[in-house]
PDB file of C-alpha atoms in Angstrom:
ATOM      1  CA  UNK N   1     -25.429 -33.176  40.972  1.00  0.00           C
ATOM      2  CA  UNK N   2     -24.534 -32.427  37.831  1.00  0.00           C
ATOM      3  CA  UNK N   3     -21.864 -30.556  36.657  1.00  0.00           C
ATOM      4  CA  UNK N   4     -21.681 -27.002  35.436  1.00  0.00           C
ATOM      5  CA  UNK N   5     -21.779 -27.630  32.067  1.00  0.00           C
ATOM      6  CA  UNK N   6     -24.667 -30.005  31.928  1.00  0.00           C
ATOM      7  CA  UNK N   7     -26.745 -27.574  33.246  1.00  0.00           C
ATOM      8  CA  UNK N   8     -25.947 -24.659  31.112  1.00  0.00           C
ATOM      9  CA  UNK N   9     -26.137 -23.939  28.079  1.00  0.00           C
ATOM     10  CA  UNK N  10     -24.853 -21.013  25.956  1.00  0.00           C
ATOM     11  CA  UNK N  11     -27.764 -20.131  23.353  1.00  0.00           C
ATOM     12  CA  UNK N  12     -26.208 -17.165  21.530  1.00  0.00           C
ATOM     13  CA  UNK N  13     -25.421 -16.924  17.925  1.00  0.00           C
ATOM     14  CA  UNK N  14     -24.478 -20.003  16.455  1.00  0.00           C
ATOM     15  CA  UNK N  15     -24.285 -22.056  19.772  1.00  0.00           C
ATOM     16  CA  UNK N  16     -28.611 -21.669  20.222  1.00  0.00           C
ATOM     17  CA  UNK N  17     -28.980 -25.753  19.552  1.00  0.00           C
ATOM     18  CA  UNK N  18     -30.381 -25.432  16.398  1.00  0.00           C
ATOM     19  CA  UNK N  19     -31.198 -28.760  14.291  1.00  0.00           C
ATOM     20  CA  UNK N  20     -29.046 -28.332  11.148  1.00  0.00           C
ATOM     21  CA  UNK N  21     -32.103 -30.183   9.678  1.00  0.00           C
ATOM     22  CA  UNK N  22     -34.240 -28.752  10.923  1.00  0.00           C
ATOM     23  CA  UNK N  23     -32.363 -24.781   9.600  1.00  0.00           C
ATOM     24  CA  UNK N  24     -31.946 -26.887   6.243  1.00  0.00           C
ATOM     25  CA  UNK N  25     -36.067 -28.075   6.502  1.00  0.00           C
ATOM     26  CA  UNK N  26     -36.602 -24.609   6.606  1.00  0.00           C
ATOM     27  CA  UNK N  27     -34.200 -23.467   4.118  1.00  0.00           C
ATOM     28  CA  UNK N  28     -36.216 -25.456   1.615  1.00  0.00           C
ATOM     29  CA  UNK N  29     -39.731 -24.488   2.346  1.00  0.00           C
ATOM     30  CA  UNK N  30     -38.752 -20.526   2.017  1.00  0.00           C
ATOM     31  CA  UNK N  31     -37.050 -21.530  -1.097  1.00  0.00           C
ATOM     32  CA  UNK N  32     -40.300 -23.412  -2.288  1.00  0.00           C
ATOM     33  CA  UNK N  33     -42.761 -20.894  -1.269  1.00  0.00           C
ATOM     34  CA  UNK N  34     -40.632 -18.415  -2.977  1.00  0.00           C
ATOM     35  CA  UNK N  35     -40.532 -20.904  -6.275  1.00  0.00           C
ATOM     36  CA  UNK N  36     -44.314 -21.322  -5.812  1.00  0.00           C
ATOM     37  CA  UNK N  37     -44.624 -17.528  -5.904  1.00  0.00           C
ATOM     38  CA  UNK N  38     -42.862 -17.362  -9.145  1.00  0.00           C
ATOM     39  CA  UNK N  39     -44.670 -20.276 -10.939  1.00  0.00           C
ATOM     40  CA  UNK N  40     -48.021 -18.636  -9.679  1.00  0.00           C
ATOM     41  CA  UNK N  41     -46.712 -15.672 -12.244  1.00  0.00           C
ATOM     42  CA  UNK N  42     -45.427 -17.313 -14.930  1.00  0.00           C
ATOM     43  CA  UNK N  43     -48.536 -19.422 -15.287  1.00  0.00           C
ATOM     44  CA  UNK N  44     -50.667 -16.712 -15.592  1.00  0.00           C
ATOM     45  CA  UNK N  45     -48.317 -14.356 -17.736  1.00  0.00           C
ATOM     46  CA  UNK N  46     -46.227 -16.542 -20.114  1.00  0.00           C
ATOM     47  CA  UNK N  47     -47.228 -20.065 -21.805  1.00  0.00           C
ATOM     48  CA  UNK N  48     -46.027 -22.307 -18.882  1.00  0.00           C
ATOM     49  CA  UNK N  49     -49.951 -22.433 -18.162  1.00  0.00           C
ATOM     50  CA  UNK N  50     -49.590 -25.263 -21.254  1.00  0.00           C
ATOM     51  CA  UNK N  51     -47.280 -26.838 -19.890  1.00  0.00           C
ATOM     52  CA  UNK N  52     -49.729 -27.852 -17.358  1.00  0.00           C
ATOM     53  CA  UNK N  53     -52.053 -28.551 -19.599  1.00  0.00           C
ATOM     54  CA  UNK N  54     -53.861 -25.649 -18.662  1.00  0.00           C
ATOM     55  CA  UNK N  55     -55.637 -24.179 -21.894  1.00  0.00           C
ATOM     56  CA  UNK N  56     -58.688 -22.161 -20.209  1.00  0.00           C
ATOM     57  CA  UNK N  57     -57.574 -18.638 -18.668  1.00  0.00           C
ATOM     58  CA  UNK N  58     -59.916 -19.616 -15.290  1.00  0.00           C
ATOM     59  CA  UNK N  59     -57.926 -22.634 -15.072  1.00  0.00           C
ATOM     60  CA  UNK N  60     -54.739 -21.162 -14.784  1.00  0.00           C
ATOM     61  CA  UNK N  61     -55.769 -18.381 -12.868  1.00  0.00           C
ATOM     62  CA  UNK N  62     -57.183 -21.046 -10.647  1.00  0.00           C
ATOM     63  CA  UNK N  63     -53.180 -22.834 -10.476  1.00  0.00           C
ATOM     64  CA  UNK N  64     -51.904 -19.428  -9.613  1.00  0.00           C
ATOM     65  CA  UNK N  65     -54.480 -18.545  -7.146  1.00  0.00           C
ATOM     66  CA  UNK N  66     -53.462 -22.030  -5.419  1.00  0.00           C
ATOM     67  CA  UNK N  67     -49.619 -21.457  -5.915  1.00  0.00           C
ATOM     68  CA  UNK N  68     -49.342 -17.740  -5.190  1.00  0.00           C
ATOM     69  CA  UNK N  69     -51.756 -18.749  -2.125  1.00  0.00           C
ATOM     70  CA  UNK N  70     -49.402 -21.666  -0.552  1.00  0.00           C
ATOM     71  CA  UNK N  71     -45.894 -19.637  -1.495  1.00  0.00           C
ATOM     72  CA  UNK N  72     -46.475 -17.253   1.440  1.00  0.00           C
ATOM     73  CA  UNK N  73     -47.223 -19.383   4.515  1.00  0.00           C
ATOM     74  CA  UNK N  74     -44.408 -22.003   3.214  1.00  0.00           C
ATOM     75  CA  UNK N  75     -41.716 -18.683   3.368  1.00  0.00           C
ATOM     76  CA  UNK N  76     -43.020 -18.081   6.680  1.00  0.00           C
ATOM     77  CA  UNK N  77     -43.238 -21.620   7.601  1.00  0.00           C
ATOM     78  CA  UNK N  78     -39.566 -21.229   6.103  1.00  0.00           C
ATOM     79  CA  UNK N  79     -38.238 -18.511   8.398  1.00  0.00           C
ATOM     80  CA  UNK N  80     -39.632 -19.563  12.043  1.00  0.00           C
ATOM     81  CA  UNK N  81     -37.961 -23.082  10.902  1.00  0.00           C
ATOM     82  CA  UNK N  82     -34.619 -21.219  10.432  1.00  0.00           C
ATOM     83  CA  UNK N  83     -34.779 -19.109  13.312  1.00  0.00           C
ATOM     84  CA  UNK N  84     -34.398 -19.781  16.929  1.00  0.00           C
ATOM     85  CA  UNK N  85     -37.541 -19.275  17.946  1.00  0.00           C
ATOM     86  CA  UNK N  86     -39.412 -20.593  21.098  1.00  0.00           C
ATOM     87  CA  UNK N  87     -42.148 -23.339  20.482  1.00  0.00           C
ATOM     88  CA  UNK N  88     -44.717 -21.091  20.781  1.00  0.00           C
ATOM     89  CA  UNK N  89     -43.480 -18.332  18.320  1.00  0.00           C
ATOM     90  CA  UNK N  90     -43.502 -22.033  15.988  1.00  0.00           C
ATOM     91  CA  UNK N  91     -46.822 -23.450  17.116  1.00  0.00           C
ATOM     92  CA  UNK N  92     -48.190 -19.760  16.515  1.00  0.00           C
ATOM     93  CA  UNK N  93     -46.890 -19.399  12.854  1.00  0.00           C
ATOM     94  CA  UNK N  94     -47.927 -23.123  12.163  1.00  0.00           C
ATOM     95  CA  UNK N  95     -51.344 -21.983  13.172  1.00  0.00           C
ATOM     96  CA  UNK N  96     -51.388 -18.888  11.450  1.00  0.00           C
ATOM     97  CA  UNK N  97     -50.396 -21.129   7.849  1.00  0.00           C
ATOM     98  CA  UNK N  98     -52.648 -23.631   8.540  1.00  0.00           C
ATOM     99  CA  UNK N  99     -56.166 -21.039   8.960  1.00  0.00           C
ATOM    100  CA  UNK N 100     -54.026 -19.536   5.531  1.00  0.00           C
ATOM    101  CA  UNK N 101     -54.395 -22.957   4.103  1.00  0.00           C
ATOM    102  CA  UNK N 102     -57.496 -23.568   4.694  1.00  0.00           C
ATOM    103  CA  UNK N 103     -57.989 -20.248   3.046  1.00  0.00           C
ATOM    104  CA  UNK N 104     -56.578 -21.384   0.113  1.00  0.00           C
ATOM    105  CA  UNK N 105     -58.435 -24.387  -0.297  1.00  0.00           C
ATOM    106  CA  UNK N 106     -61.516 -22.071  -0.221  1.00  0.00           C
ATOM    107  CA  UNK N 107     -60.623 -20.119  -2.858  1.00  0.00           C
ATOM    108  CA  UNK N 108     -60.045 -23.918  -4.820  1.00  0.00           C
ATOM    109  CA  UNK N 109     -63.877 -24.455  -4.097  1.00  0.00           C
ATOM    110  CA  UNK N 110     -64.742 -21.201  -4.692  1.00  0.00           C
ATOM    111  CA  UNK N 111     -63.287 -20.069  -7.964  1.00  0.00           C
ATOM    112  CA  UNK N 112     -64.360 -19.346 -10.438  1.00  0.00           C
ATOM    113  CA  UNK N 113     -68.433 -20.871  -9.987  1.00  0.00           C
ATOM    114  CA  UNK N 114     -68.235 -18.404  -6.445  1.00  0.00           C
ATOM    115  CA  UNK N 115     -66.217 -15.958  -7.123  1.00  0.00           C
ATOM    116  CA  UNK N 116     -66.955 -11.649  -7.863  1.00  0.00           C
ATOM    117  CA  UNK N 117     -69.705 -12.524 -10.868  1.00  0.00           C
ATOM    118  CA  UNK N 118     -71.860 -15.041  -8.983  1.00  0.00           C
ATOM    119  CA  UNK N 119     -74.672 -14.539  -7.141  1.00  0.00           C
ATOM    120  CA  UNK N 120     -73.836 -16.274  -3.617  1.00  0.00           C
ATOM    121  CA  UNK N 121     -69.986 -14.749  -4.272  1.00  0.00           C
ATOM    122  CA  UNK N 122     -67.321 -16.089  -2.006  1.00  0.00           C
ATOM    123  CA  UNK N 123     -65.113 -13.720  -2.287  1.00  0.00           C
ATOM    124  CA  UNK N 124     -64.978 -11.851   0.817  1.00  0.00           C
ATOM    125  CA  UNK N 125     -65.267 -15.388   3.206  1.00  0.00           C
ATOM    126  CA  UNK N 126     -61.520 -16.192   1.333  1.00  0.00           C
ATOM    127  CA  UNK N 127     -60.313 -13.029   1.613  1.00  0.00           C
ATOM    128  CA  UNK N 128     -60.719 -12.817   5.419  1.00  0.00           C
ATOM    129  CA  UNK N 129     -59.941 -16.401   6.070  1.00  0.00           C
ATOM    130  CA  UNK N 130     -56.127 -16.232   3.977  1.00  0.00           C
ATOM    131  CA  UNK N 131     -55.170 -13.004   5.216  1.00  0.00           C
ATOM    132  CA  UNK N 132     -56.515 -13.652   8.694  1.00  0.00           C
ATOM    133  CA  UNK N 133     -53.818 -16.913   8.863  1.00  0.00           C
ATOM    134  CA  UNK N 134     -51.113 -14.509   7.216  1.00  0.00           C
ATOM    135  CA  UNK N 135     -51.816 -11.830   9.993  1.00  0.00           C
ATOM    136  CA  UNK N 136     -51.445 -14.684  12.980  1.00  0.00           C
ATOM    137  CA  UNK N 137     -48.190 -16.337  11.141  1.00  0.00           C
ATOM    138  CA  UNK N 138     -46.379 -12.859  10.085  1.00  0.00           C
ATOM    139  CA  UNK N 139     -46.983 -11.543  13.486  1.00  0.00           C
ATOM    140  CA  UNK N 140     -44.623 -14.286  15.460  1.00  0.00           C
ATOM    141  CA  UNK N 141     -42.400 -14.236  12.814  1.00  0.00           C
ATOM    142  CA  UNK N 142     -41.647 -10.845  13.725  1.00  0.00           C
ATOM    143  CA  UNK N 143     -41.786 -11.786  17.675  1.00  0.00           C
ATOM    144  CA  UNK N 144     -39.516 -14.669  16.940  1.00  0.00           C
ATOM    145  CA  UNK N 145     -37.130 -11.833  15.036  1.00  0.00           C
ATOM    146  CA  UNK N 146     -37.223  -9.781  17.479  1.00  0.00           C
ATOM    147  CA  UNK N 147     -36.305 -12.265  19.910  1.00  0.00           C
ATOM    148  CA  UNK N 148     -33.383 -12.835  17.996  1.00  0.00           C
ATOM    149  CA  UNK N 149     -32.009  -9.548  17.404  1.00  0.00           C
ATOM    150  CA  UNK N 150     -32.293  -9.212  21.326  1.00  0.00           C
ATOM    151  CA  UNK N 151     -30.629 -12.203  21.787  1.00  0.00           C
ATOM    152  CA  UNK N 152     -27.469 -11.305  19.833  1.00  0.00           C
ATOM    153  CA  UNK N 153     -27.157  -7.445  20.438  1.00  0.00           C
ATOM    154  CA  UNK N 154     -24.009  -6.766  21.956  1.00  0.00           C
ATOM    155  CA  UNK N 155     -25.721  -5.606  25.030  1.00  0.00           C
ATOM    156  CA  UNK N 156     -28.492  -7.547  25.747  1.00  0.00           C
ATOM    157  CA  UNK N 157     -28.500 -10.294  27.426  1.00  0.00           C
ATOM    158  CA  UNK N 158     -27.701 -14.099  27.307  1.00  0.00           C
ATOM    159  CA  UNK N 159     -30.372 -16.685  27.667  1.00  0.00           C
ATOM    160  CA  UNK N 160     -29.621 -19.580  29.903  1.00  0.00           C
ATOM    161  CA  UNK N 161     -31.155 -23.311  29.493  1.00  0.00           C
ATOM    162  CA  UNK N 162     -31.315 -24.983  32.800  1.00  0.00           C
ATOM    163  CA  UNK N 163     -31.780 -28.838  33.203  1.00  0.00           C
ATOM    164  CA  UNK N 164     -32.417 -29.716  36.655  1.00  0.00           C
ATOM    165  CA  UNK N 165     -33.961 -32.537  38.326  1.00  0.00           C
ATOM    166  CA  UNK N 166     -35.467 -33.470  34.849  1.00  0.00           C
ATOM    167  CA  UNK N 167     -36.989 -30.170  34.102  1.00  0.00           C
ATOM    168  CA  UNK N 168     -35.582 -27.750  31.462  1.00  0.00           C
ATOM    169  CA  UNK N 169     -35.823 -23.621  31.693  1.00  0.00           C
ATOM    170  CA  UNK N 170     -34.875 -20.747  29.759  1.00  0.00           C
ATOM    171  CA  UNK N 171     -33.366 -18.257  32.062  1.00  0.00           C
ATOM    172  CA  UNK N 172     -32.020 -14.510  30.908  1.00  0.00           C
ATOM    173  CA  UNK N 173     -28.708 -13.060  32.398  1.00  0.00           C
ATOM    174  CA  UNK N 174     -26.323  -9.960  31.787  1.00  0.00           C
ATOM    175  CA  UNK N 175     -23.557 -10.422  29.936  1.00  0.00           C
ATOM    176  CA  UNK N 176     -21.274 -10.030  33.134  1.00  0.00           C
ATOM    177  CA  UNK N 177     -23.265 -12.816  34.717  1.00  0.00           C
ATOM    178  CA  UNK N 178     -22.390 -14.964  31.672  1.00  0.00           C
ATOM    179  CA  UNK N 179     -18.933 -14.313  31.929  1.00  0.00           C
ATOM    180  CA  UNK N 180     -19.148 -15.280  35.858  1.00  0.00           C
ATOM    181  CA  UNK N 181     -20.710 -18.687  34.789  1.00  0.00           C
ATOM    182  CA  UNK N 182     -18.417 -19.447  32.305  1.00  0.00           C
ATOM    183  CA  UNK N 183     -15.304 -19.134  33.581  1.00  0.00           C
ATOM    184  CA  UNK N 184     -16.768 -21.455  37.030  1.00  0.00           C
ATOM    185  CA  UNK N 185     -17.517 -23.897  33.851  1.00  0.00           C
ATOM    186  CA  UNK N 186     -13.538 -23.762  32.895  1.00  0.00           C
ATOM    187  CA  UNK N 187     -12.443 -24.088  36.360  1.00  0.00           C
ATOM    188  CA  UNK N 188     -15.058 -27.901  36.537  1.00  0.00           C
ATOM    189  CA  UNK N 189     -17.069 -25.670  39.856  1.00  0.00           C
ATOM    190  CA  UNK N 190     -20.005 -27.160  41.553  1.00  0.00           C
ATOM    191  CA  UNK N 191     -23.285 -25.768  40.453  1.00  0.00           C
ATOM    192  CA  UNK N 192     -25.345 -25.871  44.035  1.00  0.00           C
ATOM    193  CA  UNK N 193     -24.242 -22.076  44.358  1.00  0.00           C
ATOM    194  CA  UNK N 194     -25.496 -20.856  41.069  1.00  0.00           C
ATOM    195  CA  UNK N 195     -28.304 -23.057  41.144  1.00  0.00           C
ATOM    196  CA  UNK N 196     -29.395 -21.158  43.665  1.00  0.00           C
ATOM    197  CA  UNK N 197     -28.557 -18.032  43.495  1.00  0.00           C
ATOM    198  CA  UNK N 198     -31.213 -18.549  40.065  1.00  0.00           C
ATOM    199  CA  UNK N 199     -33.901 -19.857  41.915  1.00  0.00           C
ATOM    200  CA  UNK N 200     -33.729 -16.560  44.727  1.00  0.00           C
ATOM    201  CA  UNK N 201     -33.988 -14.454  41.257  1.00  0.00           C
ATOM    202  CA  UNK N 202     -37.022 -15.773  39.960  1.00  0.00           C
ATOM    203  CA  UNK N 203     -37.923 -15.915  43.943  1.00  0.00           C
ATOM    204  CA  UNK N 204     -38.547 -20.322  43.945  1.00  0.00           C
TER     205      UNK N 204
END
């Protein structure tokens, strides 16, 4: 039988078990995305395009579109990596970012030969794919933010991670219940009573 401290781990605040490397990666992604957006703006408004050997204005706009298109999803990926989000939310943002990246690829293919003035433009298709991915990613980021705010509310609930028989699951308890469990941890109590109580609450 594991000790109570092994069975329960508090998932509030900074004790949420996040890997510092993942947090650093998320911050790097967000900064890279923001940098790409700034670079996209500078490419079309300053002589920066010449640094990349782009003398044609259309080529500069093409590069700016690709940079801006990739910058948005990168920022969202960075946000969800930094937040203590659930795997479902992380996968949702990754899926949305992948769809948006497909939209960027479609833009790269279509611009400028299949753009607005073309006989067979792909503007609508490109916009639909890109913004669909952006909507999906942004939705899951909002869900992760809402969950993060709720978990850190002083009057909210506490998420406990339970390891039992090789299976890991999360259970939300009230502040008073958490304090009682935490008191048992400090006293070196047995886990059986509280594991049984949690199972009964979940109807198992």
